[in-house]
């Protein structure tokens, strides 16, 4: 990775100099490795609520050391702060003010997870005090993400109406947010809207027995995604343009997967993916729409070729392929429980100069994801989007140095993410443990201040 500042900061001299000047001091993040415990050290669970009781039970069962009260001076690996049941803003203080001093006891790459009920839930639509309290946790969590130090993250787990933390999808979300899999996710919210999902039999291989298709798998983030899904037990199919055939073969051969040379904008792309899965694997359980392109220009200078190609590859192809996968005649390959994840971008959320076409395409991915969610829910499946921020890839290595340094440092973790970080979020969202999350967009951006 071409990050001279990051290497300098990790040296003894670099630490002294940057510390004295008050410059960013990014640290190496705790990332998931197979066989690693969920979280190493003590987790403080705050609250006297059903979610707090559930968190204590779940974490204890997972072998985590759990405490309900803070002991002065004791090191903590994480805090789960439960705000379920709050009916008025004044009720936030009890847990918030217990959480405060605990922050000073956190080790590096620590995790804070707030658990609360959905502020948008219809049951509080006409209850301004309850809605204010729930929405308050959103603000608290986002600010906390910005106050975390030494690679620590703070995220929220939002429980839908009637969904207890013991529901498989909620328990899966809690595991993801506490684990090294969420290293570059901070200041974000995972909504668990239904009690669907199941806990994978083997948490180290949650995708065992599934067949997963990844587009744009020949390099970059796609290559990391396909390797991660294979690591988690899936049989994998890599798709990329014919010109990337050699690179694609190199990636999938190492994983024991199969390759399909295909331009995803071809009208029969969905049908060809289905046919490949039908003949080579007999089924298709997971699709990751990762292939994407940029053709940056200020809108004043934009031409039709740039605009149209970006929308075609990044958005329209996903729409057309999803329609093919959900069609009646695909039922012999696509069973119940299809899982889809589309790659969006923080550009689609914040906008970015020179990227009107790209931002339109990626905001479009988020739109199509939420609109397709009910169709997947009908068949026990889910569709979600992942919006990466600044990720260290060939694409971002080409950005001029000053702009690159800004993109890389202007987030709460003060560093760029790795393709692996995006891949871990996707691997989580396509697993059975994420069955309660549908139609959502999860940002993997280290809580970026600007769009990528
Ligand atoms: P990349 O350019 O390194 O890789 C993209 C892959 O998609 C390539 O292998 C390419 O051949 C393939 N592809 C492009 N058009 C295709 C088509 N028509 N048919 C089949 N395959 C096609 O990009 P990356 O940086 O790895 O990004 C992967 C995804 O993540 C993209 O959707 C991108 O928009 C998104 N993203 C990346 C970043 C980042 O920082 N790198 C940030 C936000 C979002």
XYZ file of C-alpha atoms and ligand atoms in Angstrom:
496
model
C 0.000 0.000 0.000
C 1.413 3.393 -1.011
C 0.956 5.272 2.293
C 4.269 6.951 3.246
C 2.651 9.044 6.004
C 1.058 5.938 7.584
C 4.450 4.169 7.609
C 6.166 7.236 9.104
C 3.590 7.534 11.906
C 4.135 3.927 12.936
C 7.885 4.560 13.548
C 9.076 5.797 16.959
C 10.298 9.094 15.467
C 7.053 9.486 13.494
C 4.977 9.023 16.643
C 6.957 11.719 18.476
C 6.902 14.230 15.618
C 3.242 13.804 14.658
C 2.210 13.775 18.327
C 4.060 17.054 18.993
C 2.473 18.665 15.917
C -1.026 17.337 16.667
C -1.174 15.509 13.321
C -3.311 12.380 12.650
C -1.929 9.238 14.281
C -3.630 6.295 12.554
C -3.073 2.893 14.144
C -3.113 -0.602 12.669
C -6.716 -1.807 12.958
C -7.787 -5.092 14.533
C -8.977 -7.134 11.557
C -10.638 -10.536 11.501
C -8.491 -13.621 11.049
C -10.021 -17.112 10.978
C -9.894 -18.713 14.402
C -9.796 -15.362 16.186
C -12.099 -14.973 19.224
C -15.061 -12.623 18.747
C -13.357 -9.979 20.870
C -10.422 -10.314 23.243
C -10.885 -8.830 26.711
C -13.774 -7.655 28.838
C -16.981 -6.183 27.429
C -19.090 -3.884 29.606
C -22.837 -4.183 28.966
C -24.744 -1.126 30.172
C -28.468 -0.945 30.846
C -31.171 -2.772 32.770
C -33.273 -3.614 29.729
C -34.284 -6.708 27.720
C -31.555 -5.949 25.147
C -28.920 -5.650 27.888
C -29.948 -9.008 29.367
C -29.854 -10.543 25.886
C -26.409 -9.044 25.169
C -25.038 -10.483 28.407
C -26.408 -13.918 27.542
C -25.228 -13.887 23.933
C -21.727 -12.685 24.737
C -21.255 -15.036 27.650
C -22.335 -17.936 25.414
C -19.766 -16.776 22.839
C -17.026 -17.050 25.458
C -16.647 -13.299 26.016
C -15.935 -12.007 29.500
C -18.885 -9.742 30.354
C -19.323 -7.241 33.181
C -22.333 -5.090 34.050
C -20.493 -2.483 36.088
C -17.336 -0.583 35.460
C -14.419 -1.345 37.760
C -12.095 1.648 38.097
C -8.862 1.124 36.161
C -9.875 -2.180 34.506
C -9.158 -2.411 30.762
C -12.173 -2.840 28.489
C -12.293 -4.251 24.956
C -15.755 -2.917 24.263
C -19.028 -1.540 25.576
C -22.560 -2.478 24.572
C -24.798 0.412 25.618
C -28.489 -0.517 25.587
C -31.043 2.261 25.172
C -34.072 0.118 24.349
C -37.257 1.305 26.000
C -36.319 5.004 26.237
C -39.495 7.099 26.155
C -38.076 10.611 26.572
C -34.741 12.387 26.017
C -34.219 12.699 29.779
C -33.992 8.894 29.950
C -30.803 8.825 27.862
C -28.568 10.172 30.596
C -28.370 7.084 32.820
C -26.579 4.928 30.236
C -24.835 7.795 28.404
C -23.198 9.054 31.593
C -22.068 5.559 32.579
C -20.634 5.092 29.101
C -18.548 8.287 29.351
C -15.978 7.219 31.969
C -15.785 3.710 30.431
C -14.357 5.260 27.258
C -11.165 6.146 29.119
C -10.638 2.451 29.909
C -10.866 1.178 26.328
C -7.909 -0.602 24.735
C -6.945 -0.167 21.087
C -9.400 -1.111 18.284
C -12.117 -1.167 20.927
C -15.792 -1.401 20.041
C -18.772 0.548 21.301
C -22.177 -0.647 20.135
C -25.336 1.261 21.009
C -28.545 -0.769 20.862
C -31.853 1.044 20.442
C -35.261 0.864 18.808
C -35.999 2.300 15.381
C -36.769 6.052 15.546
C -38.750 5.690 12.284
C -40.987 2.978 13.684
C -44.710 3.781 13.152
C -45.385 3.104 16.857
C -43.540 6.320 17.800
C -44.626 8.393 14.784
C -47.108 10.265 17.004
C -44.922 10.249 20.119
C -42.465 13.151 19.786
C -40.716 12.456 23.114
C -40.031 8.781 22.349
C -38.924 9.596 18.825
C -36.637 12.336 20.118
C -35.074 9.903 22.579
C -34.466 7.219 19.952
C -33.184 9.726 17.404
C -30.949 11.092 20.157
C -29.038 7.810 20.227
C -28.224 8.333 16.543
C -26.567 11.656 17.305
C -24.786 10.277 20.360
C -23.398 7.314 18.380
C -22.200 9.413 15.446
C -20.429 11.821 17.789
C -18.928 8.979 19.738
C -17.469 7.560 16.513
C -15.605 10.849 16.187
C -14.404 10.735 19.804
C -13.024 7.178 19.650
C -9.259 6.843 19.730
C -6.642 4.281 18.658
C -8.633 2.462 16.003
C -11.799 2.210 18.106
C -15.225 2.313 16.465
C -18.746 3.202 17.610
C -21.788 1.917 15.753
C -25.501 1.491 16.390
C -27.695 -1.580 16.176
C -31.283 -0.576 15.444
C -33.991 -2.994 16.505
C -37.166 -3.010 14.418
C -40.581 -3.235 16.007
C -40.865 -6.383 18.128
C -37.376 -7.629 17.223
C -35.474 -8.706 20.347
C -31.674 -8.711 20.472
C -31.920 -12.490 20.791
C -33.330 -12.721 17.210
C -30.737 -14.425 14.974
C -30.349 -11.352 12.756
C -29.849 -9.047 15.746
C -27.378 -11.392 17.415
C -25.510 -11.636 14.088
C -25.363 -7.848 13.826
C -23.972 -7.586 17.371
C -21.296 -10.189 16.584
C -20.333 -8.361 13.377
C -20.058 -4.973 15.083
C -17.926 -6.315 17.947
C -15.660 -8.419 15.749
C -12.608 -7.598 13.650
C -14.853 -7.958 10.581
C -16.154 -4.408 11.100
C -12.682 -2.797 11.420
C -13.405 0.089 9.001
C -17.092 0.567 9.903
C -17.633 3.440 12.315
C -20.416 5.922 13.023
C -22.864 3.636 11.201
C -26.155 1.893 11.961
C -27.207 -1.658 11.224
C -30.994 -1.901 11.110
C -32.433 -5.293 12.006
C -36.038 -4.981 10.919
C -37.267 -8.565 11.205
C -36.632 -11.576 13.406
C -35.606 -13.567 10.290
C -32.261 -15.231 9.757
C -30.505 -18.044 11.539
C -27.248 -18.512 13.349
C -24.766 -20.333 11.091
C -23.872 -23.791 12.410
C -20.171 -23.013 12.034
C -19.437 -19.339 12.696
C -16.010 -19.700 11.058
C -17.616 -20.953 7.799
C -20.998 -19.233 7.695
C -21.365 -19.653 3.900
C -20.750 -23.405 3.795
C -22.794 -25.079 1.052
C -23.676 -21.827 -0.760
C -22.788 -20.804 -4.302
C -21.755 -17.149 -4.623
C -21.368 -15.031 -7.772
C -19.138 -11.936 -7.661
C -18.964 -9.536 -10.625
C -15.772 -7.595 -11.307
C -13.833 -10.283 -9.437
C -10.570 -10.060 -11.414
C -8.973 -7.396 -9.230
C -9.354 -4.795 -6.491
C -12.277 -5.011 -4.118
C -13.944 -7.777 -6.170
C -10.904 -10.051 -5.799
C -11.001 -9.502 -2.024
C -14.746 -10.189 -1.893
C -14.541 -13.475 -3.773
C -11.593 -14.675 -1.653
C -13.454 -13.776 1.545
C -16.653 -15.559 0.491
C -14.560 -18.642 -0.375
C -12.774 -18.418 2.999
C -16.203 -18.359 4.664
C -17.149 -21.614 2.925
C -18.889 -20.598 -0.333
C -18.236 -22.160 -3.732
C -17.477 -19.127 -5.874
C -18.094 -17.913 -9.422
C -16.056 -14.941 -10.628
C -17.403 -12.754 -13.433
C -15.397 -10.145 -15.319
C -14.962 -8.715 -18.828
C -13.258 -11.004 -21.369
C -10.210 -8.669 -21.447
C -9.606 -9.467 -17.756
C -9.795 -13.227 -18.403
C -6.255 -14.106 -17.316
C -6.449 -12.097 -14.106
C -9.875 -13.599 -13.342
C -8.598 -17.149 -13.889
C -5.673 -16.389 -11.571
C -8.080 -15.283 -8.832
C -10.686 -18.055 -9.063
C -8.292 -20.968 -9.678
C -6.650 -20.341 -6.311
C -10.075 -20.550 -4.678
C -11.283 -23.674 -6.480
C -14.011 -21.543 -8.113
C -15.188 -21.105 -11.690
C -14.813 -18.112 -14.024
C -17.295 -16.548 -16.424
C -16.007 -14.015 -18.974
C -18.896 -11.638 -19.443
C -19.667 -7.961 -19.896
C -22.429 -7.392 -17.362
C -24.070 -4.764 -19.586
C -24.898 -7.443 -22.179
C -28.682 -7.889 -22.386
C -28.368 -11.607 -21.603
C -25.885 -11.177 -18.713
C -28.354 -12.405 -16.063
C -29.345 -15.402 -18.180
C -25.706 -16.333 -18.767
C -24.852 -16.164 -15.077
C -27.863 -18.368 -14.305
C -26.874 -20.843 -17.010
C -23.287 -20.987 -15.688
C -24.531 -21.657 -12.150
C -27.094 -24.194 -13.410
C -24.573 -26.269 -15.377
C -21.474 -25.874 -13.191
C -22.884 -25.692 -9.655
C -26.594 -26.594 -9.769
C -27.609 -23.558 -7.683
C -27.042 -19.871 -6.939
C -27.464 -18.493 -3.422
C -25.492 -15.235 -3.316
C -24.838 -12.430 -5.805
C -22.444 -9.535 -5.232
C -22.788 -6.773 -7.829
C -19.278 -5.371 -7.452
C -18.249 -4.478 -11.042
C -18.177 -0.723 -11.431
C -16.444 2.035 -13.371
C -15.678 5.739 -13.040
C -15.542 8.205 -15.962
C -15.016 11.466 -14.069
C -15.671 14.898 -15.634
C -17.299 18.063 -14.389
C -20.895 18.044 -15.586
C -20.166 21.127 -17.707
C -17.743 18.986 -19.751
C -19.628 15.685 -19.590
C -20.257 13.734 -22.793
C -22.874 11.075 -23.451
C -20.354 8.209 -23.607
C -19.052 8.953 -20.089
C -22.490 9.478 -18.601
C -24.174 6.497 -20.223
C -21.411 3.944 -19.646
C -21.245 4.682 -15.902
C -25.010 4.410 -15.457
C -25.112 1.257 -17.604
C -22.360 -0.636 -15.755
C -23.025 0.600 -12.227
C -26.821 0.687 -12.053
C -28.832 -0.542 -15.047
C -26.920 -3.837 -15.183
C -27.823 -4.531 -11.531
C -31.507 -3.837 -12.267
C -31.522 -6.128 -15.315
C -29.637 -8.962 -13.592
C -31.848 -8.801 -10.484
C -34.934 -9.037 -12.704
C -33.482 -12.158 -14.355
C -32.567 -13.734 -11.002
C -36.048 -13.109 -9.570
C -37.919 -14.357 -12.646
C -40.043 -17.531 -12.475
C -37.828 -19.379 -14.959
C -34.806 -18.976 -12.662
C -36.442 -20.873 -9.806
C -34.633 -24.110 -10.655
C -31.278 -22.425 -9.852
C -32.267 -19.679 -7.428
C -33.996 -21.233 -4.458
C -35.464 -19.524 -1.433
C -33.242 -17.175 0.490
C -31.308 -15.457 -2.328
C -28.851 -12.897 -0.909
C -27.814 -9.901 -3.013
C -25.373 -7.092 -2.190
C -24.741 -4.160 -4.535
C -21.707 -1.890 -4.345
C -22.671 1.737 -3.802
C -20.229 4.473 -2.741
C -20.056 7.332 -0.277
C -20.008 9.521 -3.431
C -23.615 8.494 -3.890
C -24.383 9.823 -0.400
C -22.273 12.974 -0.102
C -21.717 13.776 -3.802
C -18.290 14.426 -5.234
C -16.880 17.043 -7.595
C -16.372 15.589 -11.071
C -18.554 12.586 -10.285
C -22.154 13.559 -11.116
C -22.473 10.444 -13.289
C -20.838 8.138 -10.729
C -22.772 9.631 -7.791
C -26.046 9.307 -9.731
C -25.210 5.676 -10.467
C -24.284 4.830 -6.885
C -27.210 6.696 -5.318
C -29.247 4.704 -7.841
C -27.868 1.475 -6.387
C -29.111 2.486 -2.935
C -32.516 3.339 -4.397
C -32.899 0.091 -6.306
C -31.735 -1.835 -3.243
C -34.468 -0.497 -0.992
C -37.125 -0.880 -3.722
C -36.136 -4.491 -4.448
C -36.054 -5.494 -0.766
C -39.775 -6.450 -0.514
C -39.401 -8.764 -3.535
C -36.542 -10.586 -1.830
C -38.370 -10.658 1.520
C -41.263 -12.522 -0.135
C -38.857 -15.352 -0.899
C -36.907 -15.331 2.365
C -33.989 -13.446 0.855
C -32.374 -10.045 1.323
C -30.759 -7.317 -0.770
C -28.500 -4.705 0.762
C -25.897 -2.222 -0.431
C -22.413 -1.479 0.838
C -21.025 2.005 0.338
C -17.223 2.082 0.581
C -15.391 5.306 1.311
C -11.682 5.696 0.586
C -10.321 2.197 -0.028
C -6.657 1.510 -0.877
C -6.914 0.154 -4.447
C -5.265 0.730 -7.825
C -8.056 3.220 -8.483
C -7.334 5.375 -5.416
C -3.526 5.003 -5.804
C -3.855 7.047 -9.007
C -5.426 10.058 -7.243
C -2.942 12.986 -7.024
C -1.033 12.949 -3.704
C -2.643 15.931 -1.934
C -6.205 14.892 -2.793
C -5.370 11.305 -1.912
C -4.033 12.305 1.516
C -7.210 14.301 2.198
C -9.474 11.411 1.179
C -7.440 8.995 3.233
C -7.188 11.012 6.471
C -10.562 12.768 6.618
C -12.332 10.031 8.503
C -12.556 9.040 12.141
C -9.929 6.290 11.744
C -7.516 8.660 9.912
C -6.605 6.065 7.276
C -7.860 4.428 4.108
C -9.729 1.164 4.321
C -8.590 -2.048 2.676
C -10.485 -4.085 0.075
C -10.709 -6.724 2.815
C -12.760 -4.354 4.984
C -15.414 -4.015 2.273
C -15.314 -7.763 1.688
C -15.930 -8.538 5.382
C -19.044 -6.332 5.483
C -20.373 -8.059 2.367
C -19.569 -11.522 3.711
C -21.562 -10.622 6.799
C -24.561 -9.256 4.851
C -24.852 -12.373 2.665
C -24.643 -14.739 5.653
C -27.686 -16.290 7.342
C -26.777 -14.327 10.460
C -27.770 -11.091 8.659
C -31.232 -12.344 7.693
C -33.001 -9.541 9.588
C -31.382 -6.742 7.558
C -33.006 -6.010 4.194
C -32.913 -2.958 1.909
C -30.207 -1.178 3.921
C -26.996 0.570 2.877
C -23.997 -0.006 5.131
C -21.106 2.429 4.795
C -17.579 1.058 5.101
C -15.787 4.365 5.225
C -14.222 4.832 8.676
C -16.884 7.553 9.175
C -15.654 9.650 6.265
C -16.204 13.360 6.513
C -16.424 13.801 2.743
C -17.745 11.682 -0.159
C -15.145 9.425 -1.800
P -11.535 -1.800 -10.063
O -11.598 -0.902 -11.257
O -10.198 -2.108 -9.474
O -12.249 -3.200 -10.409
C -13.492 -3.260 -11.041
C -13.613 -4.592 -11.780
O -14.882 -4.584 -12.460
C -12.523 -4.787 -12.840
O -11.962 -6.072 -12.733
C -13.273 -4.586 -14.141
O -12.737 -5.325 -15.248
C -14.677 -5.072 -13.776
N -15.681 -4.527 -14.693
C -15.815 -3.237 -15.098
N -16.815 -3.143 -16.015
C -17.301 -4.392 -16.181
C -18.325 -4.941 -16.985
N -19.035 -4.180 -17.844
N -18.575 -6.277 -16.928
C -17.870 -7.071 -16.078
N -16.887 -6.602 -15.284
C -16.605 -5.280 -15.341
O -12.527 -1.155 -8.978
P -12.526 -1.294 -7.372
O -11.826 -0.127 -6.827
O -12.128 -2.644 -6.966
O -14.084 -1.080 -7.089
C -15.014 -2.148 -6.983
C -16.395 -1.564 -6.695
O -16.361 -0.778 -5.513
C -16.920 -0.641 -7.794
O -18.319 -0.822 -7.934
C -16.599 0.737 -7.257
O -17.432 1.716 -7.812
C -16.833 0.532 -5.780
N -16.134 1.507 -4.929
C -14.769 1.558 -4.859
C -14.135 2.497 -4.010
C -12.636 2.577 -3.855
O -12.173 3.364 -3.041
N -11.849 1.807 -4.600
C -14.924 3.375 -3.280
C -16.306 3.308 -3.388
C -16.901 2.361 -4.202
